[in-house]
Short mmCIF file of C-alpha atoms and ligand atoms in Angstrom, two decimals:
data_model
loop_
_atom_site.label_atom_id
_atom_site.label_comp_id
_atom_site.label_asym_id
_atom_site.label_seq_id
_atom_site.Cartn_x
_atom_site.Cartn_y
_atom_site.Cartn_z
CA MET A 1 -37.26 42.68 2.63
CA THR A 2 -34.44 43.53 5.00
CA LYS A 3 -31.28 44.29 3.06
CA ILE A 4 -27.88 43.84 4.78
CA GLY A 5 -24.63 45.15 3.35
CA VAL A 6 -21.41 43.34 4.20
CA LEU A 7 -17.79 44.50 3.62
CA THR A 8 -14.32 43.39 4.42
CA GLY A 9 -11.79 46.19 5.21
CA GLY A 10 -8.09 46.53 6.07
CA GLY A 11 -5.40 43.88 5.58
CA ASP A 12 -6.92 40.49 4.54
CA CYS A 13 -6.61 37.43 6.67
CA PRO A 14 -7.59 33.82 6.50
CA GLY A 15 -11.18 33.28 7.53
CA LEU A 16 -12.78 36.33 5.84
CA ASN A 17 -14.63 34.13 3.37
CA ALA A 18 -15.84 31.83 6.15
CA VAL A 19 -17.47 34.90 7.79
CA ILE A 20 -19.03 36.01 4.53
CA ARG A 21 -20.40 32.48 3.92
CA ALA A 22 -21.87 32.29 7.44
CA VAL A 23 -23.50 35.75 7.06
CA VAL A 24 -25.18 34.78 3.75
CA ARG A 25 -26.29 31.34 5.01
CA ARG A 26 -27.76 32.72 8.26
CA ALA A 27 -29.36 35.71 6.45
CA GLU A 28 -31.00 33.44 3.98
CA GLN A 29 -32.63 31.46 6.76
CA LEU A 30 -34.01 34.70 8.30
CA GLY A 31 -35.27 35.96 4.88
CA TYR A 32 -32.71 38.81 4.55
CA ASP A 33 -31.03 39.93 1.33
CA VAL A 34 -27.27 40.35 1.46
CA MET A 35 -25.38 42.82 -0.59
CA GLY A 36 -21.61 42.45 -0.76
CA LEU A 37 -19.73 45.77 -1.02
CA LYS A 38 -16.48 45.50 -2.92
CA GLY A 39 -13.09 46.62 -1.65
CA GLY A 40 -13.96 47.65 1.87
CA TRP A 41 -15.41 51.14 2.44
CA ARG A 42 -14.46 51.94 -1.15
CA GLY A 43 -17.43 49.76 -2.28
CA LEU A 44 -19.89 52.05 -0.53
CA ILE A 45 -18.16 55.19 -1.83
CA ASP A 46 -18.01 54.01 -5.49
CA ARG A 47 -21.18 51.93 -5.32
CA LYS A 48 -19.43 48.70 -6.26
CA HIS A 49 -21.47 45.80 -5.00
CA GLU A 50 -22.99 42.48 -5.85
CA LYS A 51 -25.93 40.51 -4.43
CA LEU A 52 -24.61 37.59 -2.47
CA THR A 53 -26.54 34.32 -2.83
CA LEU A 54 -26.08 30.77 -1.59
CA ASP A 55 -24.37 30.09 -4.95
CA SER A 56 -21.88 32.96 -4.57
CA VAL A 57 -20.67 31.60 -1.24
CA SER A 58 -20.64 27.99 -2.12
CA GLY A 59 -17.15 26.42 -1.63
CA ILE A 60 -15.47 29.49 -0.14
CA LEU A 61 -15.21 28.23 3.49
CA PRO A 62 -11.57 27.08 3.15
CA ARG A 63 -10.43 29.79 0.80
CA GLY A 64 -7.99 32.53 1.92
CA GLY A 65 -8.42 36.18 0.89
CA THR A 66 -11.88 37.59 0.48
CA ILE A 67 -14.34 37.29 -2.36
CA LEU A 68 -15.31 40.90 -1.77
CA GLY A 69 -11.80 42.35 -2.02
CA THR A 70 -10.49 44.71 0.59
CA SER A 71 -8.82 48.11 0.92
CA ARG A 72 -7.55 50.56 3.53
CA THR A 73 -10.00 53.25 2.38
CA ASN A 74 -11.04 55.78 5.08
CA PRO A 75 -14.26 57.51 3.99
CA PHE A 76 -13.82 60.19 6.62
CA LYS A 77 -10.55 61.39 4.97
CA ARG A 78 -12.38 63.32 2.25
CA PRO A 79 -15.75 65.03 2.70
CA GLU A 80 -16.88 64.03 -0.85
CA HIS A 81 -16.22 60.36 0.07
CA GLU A 82 -18.22 60.68 3.26
CA GLU A 83 -21.11 62.28 1.36
CA ALA A 84 -21.00 59.60 -1.33
CA LEU A 85 -21.15 56.94 1.37
CA TYR A 86 -24.33 58.45 2.94
CA ARG A 87 -25.92 58.93 -0.51
CA ASN A 88 -25.16 55.36 -1.59
CA TRP A 89 -26.34 53.88 1.62
CA LYS A 90 -29.75 55.55 0.98
CA ASP A 91 -29.81 54.81 -2.76
CA LEU A 92 -28.92 51.16 -2.13
CA SER A 93 -31.77 50.99 0.54
CA LEU A 94 -29.46 49.34 3.04
CA ASP A 95 -31.18 48.51 6.35
CA ALA A 96 -27.92 47.44 8.07
CA LEU A 97 -24.29 46.87 7.45
CA ILE A 98 -21.88 44.22 8.79
CA ALA A 99 -18.33 45.57 8.75
CA ILE A 100 -15.59 42.91 9.05
CA GLY A 101 -12.30 44.49 9.99
CA GLY A 102 -9.72 45.59 12.56
CA GLU A 103 -9.25 48.78 14.48
CA ASP A 104 -9.40 51.07 11.38
CA THR A 105 -12.40 49.52 9.66
CA LEU A 106 -14.28 49.18 12.90
CA GLY A 107 -13.34 52.71 13.88
CA VAL A 108 -15.18 53.89 10.78
CA ALA A 109 -18.09 51.59 11.71
CA ARG A 110 -18.24 53.12 15.19
CA ARG A 111 -18.33 56.63 13.79
CA LEU A 112 -21.12 55.67 11.39
CA HIS A 113 -23.08 54.22 14.29
CA GLU A 114 -22.60 57.46 16.27
CA LYS A 115 -24.15 59.27 13.25
CA GLY A 116 -27.23 57.00 13.50
CA TYR A 117 -26.34 54.29 10.97
CA ARG A 118 -27.25 50.70 11.68
CA VAL A 119 -23.88 49.00 11.82
CA VAL A 120 -22.51 45.90 13.47
CA GLY A 121 -18.90 44.65 13.47
CA VAL A 122 -16.88 41.45 13.21
CA PRO A 123 -13.33 41.46 14.61
CA LYS A 124 -10.59 40.56 12.14
CA THR A 125 -6.77 40.88 12.24
CA ILE A 126 -3.95 38.44 12.26
CA ASP A 127 -2.30 40.78 14.74
CA ASN A 128 -4.89 39.82 17.40
CA ASP A 129 -4.60 43.31 18.87
CA LEU A 130 -8.28 44.40 18.76
CA GLY A 131 -9.84 45.22 22.09
CA GLY A 132 -13.15 43.81 23.33
CA THR A 133 -12.47 40.22 22.23
CA ASP A 134 -10.23 37.49 23.42
CA VAL A 135 -9.23 36.48 19.90
CA THR A 136 -9.65 37.70 16.37
CA PHE A 137 -9.92 35.25 13.53
CA GLY A 138 -6.86 34.94 11.25
CA PHE A 139 -4.51 35.03 14.22
CA ASP A 140 -4.47 31.29 14.80
CA THR A 141 -3.57 30.68 11.13
CA ALA A 142 -0.80 33.27 11.19
CA VAL A 143 0.61 31.62 14.33
CA ALA A 144 0.46 28.17 12.67
CA ILE A 145 2.31 29.48 9.59
CA ALA A 146 4.96 31.32 11.67
CA THR A 147 5.42 28.23 13.90
CA GLU A 148 5.93 26.01 10.91
CA ALA A 149 8.54 28.45 9.55
CA ILE A 150 10.37 28.45 12.88
CA ASP A 151 10.42 24.66 12.93
CA ARG A 152 11.91 24.61 9.47
CA LEU A 153 14.50 27.27 10.40
CA HIS A 154 15.48 25.24 13.45
CA THR A 155 16.87 22.31 11.42
CA THR A 156 18.89 24.53 9.07
CA ALA A 157 20.08 26.69 11.97
CA GLU A 158 21.37 23.60 13.78
CA ALA A 159 23.00 22.15 10.66
CA HIS A 160 24.97 25.35 10.05
CA ASN A 161 25.44 26.53 13.64
CA ARG A 162 23.76 29.78 12.86
CA VAL A 163 21.58 32.35 14.59
CA MET A 164 18.30 32.64 12.72
CA VAL A 165 16.29 35.79 13.03
CA VAL A 166 12.65 35.49 11.97
CA GLU A 167 10.63 38.66 11.44
CA VAL A 168 6.94 38.19 11.78
CA MET A 169 3.97 40.63 11.51
CA GLY A 170 2.69 42.63 14.50
CA ARG A 171 2.53 46.34 14.19
CA HIS A 172 1.60 47.50 17.68
CA ALA A 173 1.34 44.10 19.48
CA GLY A 174 3.64 41.09 19.51
CA TRP A 175 0.95 38.35 19.74
CA ILE A 176 2.17 36.45 16.63
CA ALA A 177 5.83 36.65 17.80
CA THR A 178 5.00 35.59 21.32
CA TYR A 179 2.70 32.71 20.36
CA SER A 180 4.82 31.35 17.51
CA GLY A 181 7.93 31.91 19.58
CA ILE A 182 6.54 29.81 22.44
CA ALA A 183 5.21 27.17 20.06
CA GLY A 184 8.41 27.01 18.06
CA GLY A 185 10.80 27.14 21.04
CA ALA A 186 12.39 30.52 20.30
CA ASP A 187 15.45 31.49 22.34
CA VAL A 188 14.64 35.23 22.23
CA ILE A 189 11.39 37.05 21.33
CA LEU A 190 11.29 40.77 20.60
CA ILE A 191 7.89 42.53 20.66
CA PRO A 192 6.69 46.16 20.28
CA GLU A 193 5.42 46.26 23.89
CA ARG A 194 9.02 45.72 25.25
CA PRO A 195 11.71 47.87 23.57
CA PHE A 196 14.85 45.70 23.29
CA ASP A 197 18.45 46.09 24.31
CA LEU A 198 20.71 44.35 21.86
CA ASP A 199 23.44 43.78 24.41
CA GLU A 200 20.91 41.82 26.50
CA VAL A 201 19.81 39.89 23.42
CA CYS A 202 23.47 38.94 22.66
CA THR A 203 24.08 37.98 26.27
CA LEU A 204 21.16 35.52 26.10
CA ILE A 205 22.45 34.02 22.84
CA LYS A 206 25.98 33.69 24.21
CA ARG A 207 24.67 32.11 27.38
CA ARG A 208 22.90 29.49 25.23
CA HIS A 209 26.00 28.83 23.16
CA ALA A 210 28.07 28.57 26.34
CA ARG A 211 25.90 25.63 27.44
CA GLY A 212 26.69 23.83 24.25
CA LYS A 213 23.88 24.93 21.91
CA ASN A 214 25.56 26.42 18.91
CA PHE A 215 22.50 27.72 17.11
CA SER A 216 19.70 30.11 18.12
CA ILE A 217 16.27 31.26 16.98
CA VAL A 218 15.31 34.93 17.52
CA VAL A 219 11.67 35.88 16.66
CA VAL A 220 11.15 39.63 16.08
CA ALA A 221 7.78 41.35 15.55
CA GLU A 222 7.97 43.93 12.75
CA GLY A 223 6.97 46.66 15.16
CA ALA A 224 9.67 45.91 17.79
CA THR A 225 11.96 48.85 18.57
CA PRO A 226 15.33 49.23 20.35
CA LYS A 227 15.48 50.91 23.75
CA GLU A 228 17.41 53.88 22.20
CA ALA A 229 14.50 54.67 19.96
CA PRO A 230 11.37 53.26 21.62
CA GLY A 231 8.23 53.39 19.44
CA GLN A 232 10.13 54.25 16.28
CA ALA A 233 9.51 51.12 14.25
CA THR A 234 11.52 50.28 11.14
CA ALA A 235 9.60 51.33 8.01
CA ALA A 236 9.90 49.41 4.74
CA SER A 237 8.71 52.51 2.87
CA ARG A 238 7.75 56.09 3.66
CA GLU A 239 4.28 55.61 2.23
CA VAL A 240 1.43 56.23 4.61
CA ASP A 241 -2.01 54.60 4.28
CA ALA A 242 -5.35 56.43 4.62
CA PHE A 243 -5.29 55.73 8.41
CA GLY A 244 -1.77 57.16 8.81
CA HIS A 245 0.12 53.95 9.16
CA VAL A 246 3.56 53.50 7.50
CA ARG A 247 4.45 50.18 5.94
CA LEU A 248 6.67 48.32 8.46
CA GLY A 249 9.43 45.86 7.79
CA GLY A 250 13.17 45.41 8.16
CA VAL A 251 13.79 45.45 11.90
CA GLY A 252 14.92 41.76 11.51
CA ASN A 253 17.82 42.78 9.27
CA TYR A 254 19.01 45.34 11.83
CA VAL A 255 18.76 42.85 14.64
CA GLY A 256 20.55 40.13 12.59
CA GLU A 257 23.36 42.42 11.56
CA GLU A 258 23.95 43.62 15.10
CA ILE A 259 23.85 40.07 16.53
CA GLU A 260 26.48 38.93 14.05
CA LYS A 261 28.67 42.00 14.68
CA ARG A 262 28.47 41.78 18.50
CA THR A 263 28.70 37.97 18.95
CA GLY A 264 30.71 36.84 15.91
CA TYR A 265 28.08 34.04 15.33
CA GLU A 266 27.00 33.69 11.74
CA THR A 267 23.50 35.00 11.41
CA ARG A 268 20.73 34.79 8.73
CA VAL A 269 17.42 36.73 8.59
CA THR A 270 14.02 35.53 7.23
CA ILE A 271 11.20 38.07 6.87
CA LEU A 272 7.98 36.03 6.67
CA GLY A 273 5.74 38.95 5.46
CA HIS A 274 2.45 38.32 3.74
CA VAL A 275 2.87 34.53 3.63
CA GLN A 276 1.39 34.81 7.20
CA ARG A 277 -1.84 36.21 5.76
CA GLY A 278 -2.37 33.97 2.78
CA GLY A 279 -3.90 30.60 2.13
CA THR A 280 -6.44 28.49 3.87
CA PRO A 281 -7.51 29.19 7.46
CA THR A 282 -6.91 26.65 10.28
CA ALA A 283 -9.95 24.70 11.52
CA TYR A 284 -9.98 26.93 14.62
CA ASP A 285 -10.21 30.09 12.47
CA ARG A 286 -12.92 28.58 10.25
CA ILE A 287 -15.02 27.78 13.28
CA LEU A 288 -14.41 31.15 14.93
CA ALA A 289 -15.13 33.01 11.72
CA THR A 290 -18.32 30.98 11.19
CA ARG A 291 -19.52 31.72 14.75
CA TYR A 292 -18.84 35.42 14.27
CA GLY A 293 -20.71 35.50 10.96
CA VAL A 294 -23.78 33.78 12.34
CA HIS A 295 -23.69 36.02 15.44
CA ALA A 296 -23.41 39.18 13.33
CA VAL A 297 -26.61 38.44 11.44
CA GLU A 298 -28.34 37.67 14.68
CA MET A 299 -27.12 41.01 16.09
CA VAL A 300 -28.87 42.65 13.09
CA GLN A 301 -32.05 40.62 13.85
CA ARG A 302 -31.95 41.87 17.45
CA GLY A 303 -31.12 45.43 16.47
CA GLU A 304 -27.83 45.52 18.41
CA TRP A 305 -26.50 48.46 16.52
CA GLY A 306 -22.97 49.73 17.29
CA MET A 307 -22.02 46.31 18.67
CA MET A 308 -19.32 43.83 17.65
CA ALA A 309 -19.29 40.06 17.82
CA ALA A 310 -16.62 38.98 20.31
CA LEU A 311 -15.19 35.90 21.90
CA ARG A 312 -15.15 35.87 25.68
CA GLY A 313 -13.94 32.65 27.13
CA ASN A 314 -15.66 30.24 24.85
CA GLN A 315 -18.85 32.22 24.31
CA ILE A 316 -19.63 34.56 21.41
CA VAL A 317 -21.11 37.74 22.83
CA SER A 318 -21.87 41.27 21.67
CA VAL A 319 -19.68 44.15 22.84
CA PRO A 320 -19.94 47.85 22.01
CA LEU A 321 -17.72 48.93 19.09
CA SER A 322 -16.71 51.90 21.25
CA GLU A 323 -15.13 49.41 23.77
CA ALA A 324 -13.47 47.35 21.06
CA THR A 325 -11.86 50.37 19.41
CA ALA A 326 -10.95 52.27 22.57
CA ALA A 327 -7.54 50.69 23.16
CA LEU A 328 -5.40 48.08 21.50
CA LYS A 329 -5.04 44.73 23.18
CA LEU A 330 -1.34 44.23 23.91
CA VAL A 331 0.55 41.12 24.98
CA ASP A 332 -0.04 40.69 28.68
CA PRO A 333 2.99 40.37 31.03
CA GLU A 334 1.88 36.97 32.23
CA THR A 335 1.91 35.39 28.73
CA PHE A 336 5.27 37.01 27.98
CA ARG A 337 6.71 35.70 31.26
CA ILE A 338 5.99 32.17 30.03
CA ALA A 339 7.90 32.93 26.87
CA GLU A 340 10.84 34.45 28.80
CA VAL A 341 11.31 31.20 30.82
CA PHE A 342 12.84 29.72 27.70
CA PHE A 343 15.07 32.60 26.64
CA GLY A 344 18.77 32.01 26.35
O1 F6P B 1 -2.95 44.80 10.15
C1 F6P B 1 -2.43 43.56 9.82
C2 F6P B 1 -1.07 43.66 9.11
O2 F6P B 1 -0.82 42.38 8.64
C3 F6P B 1 0.04 44.14 10.02
O3 F6P B 1 0.62 43.18 10.83
C4 F6P B 1 1.02 44.69 9.01
O4 F6P B 1 1.83 45.69 9.54
C5 F6P B 1 0.15 45.24 7.92
O5 F6P B 1 -1.11 44.56 8.04
C6 F6P B 1 0.71 45.06 6.52
O6 F6P B 1 -0.13 45.68 5.67
P1 F6P B 1 -0.09 45.64 4.11
O7 F6P B 1 -0.95 44.55 3.67
O8 F6P B 1 -0.62 46.97 3.63
O9 F6P B 1 1.32 45.42 3.63
#
């Protein structure tokens, strides 16, 4: 019987369980066995796994997190991990593997495919910055959470005549900031793609206050950087993960302090953090994740190795992992232009 492994890697996001459920349900119809690998690539290195049945995935569709656990393990960092992965793949008699993840997890999947392993991918990240697909699941939920937060901050900002700075996730790309900023009516949005000038930010806020609006909302992506130090994002700690990424966070505090200092307007900062990744997925993400999961099993059935399920327009298609991991998908100028119409 065909045996498919499935794993979830990288930062979690709402919708992972919906993909796992769809994989197991479609695999069962095709007569495949599904083995869940625990904790991302670590599950294959340490041989931590469980057989997934209809029972194990019952009731998980609306649940956040991942029943398989996740990690940022990079098996190519240490030769003994790489060897263990190959050994366990063979010992577990895996015929194929479905890797659910973002640029790092799918980068590993691509390399395994190049070495002849039968791997397919499913695109996941709240940041929505993966290439090859129009949208990753988890993003819509993160935008909904950030938008709700902005709405709530609006009323208190207005009551106190304050500037509210909201820091949202987005390491390399400002999709969450741009979308939640547009949806929440932000007065300024700062994203990694466009290094910011604080004097320009303050001019926009003052212009707004001059026309009688004595409160403002500034949305900042965690990876946004000032023009004086482009690309040097504010780190919350010096720790680096197995893929070489530092933990970001704190740019909002800097922006908030400077706005208060330069404008004299009372300012408060909210860092949304992991609240954006937790809890139940939106209906949109549940549907997208389900479509990706079904498609991934059908990619296995068709032998589409080295491919990733992707959304193009409103169709789910298969695209090469090499294309999906070649370059990050950044916020396009046209979308940002729409956001800018409402600045200041
Ligand atoms: O990759 C998704 C993401 O949420 C980024 O936006 C963020 O920088 C990072 O993960 C946070 O990672 P961690 O869960 O390790 O704090």
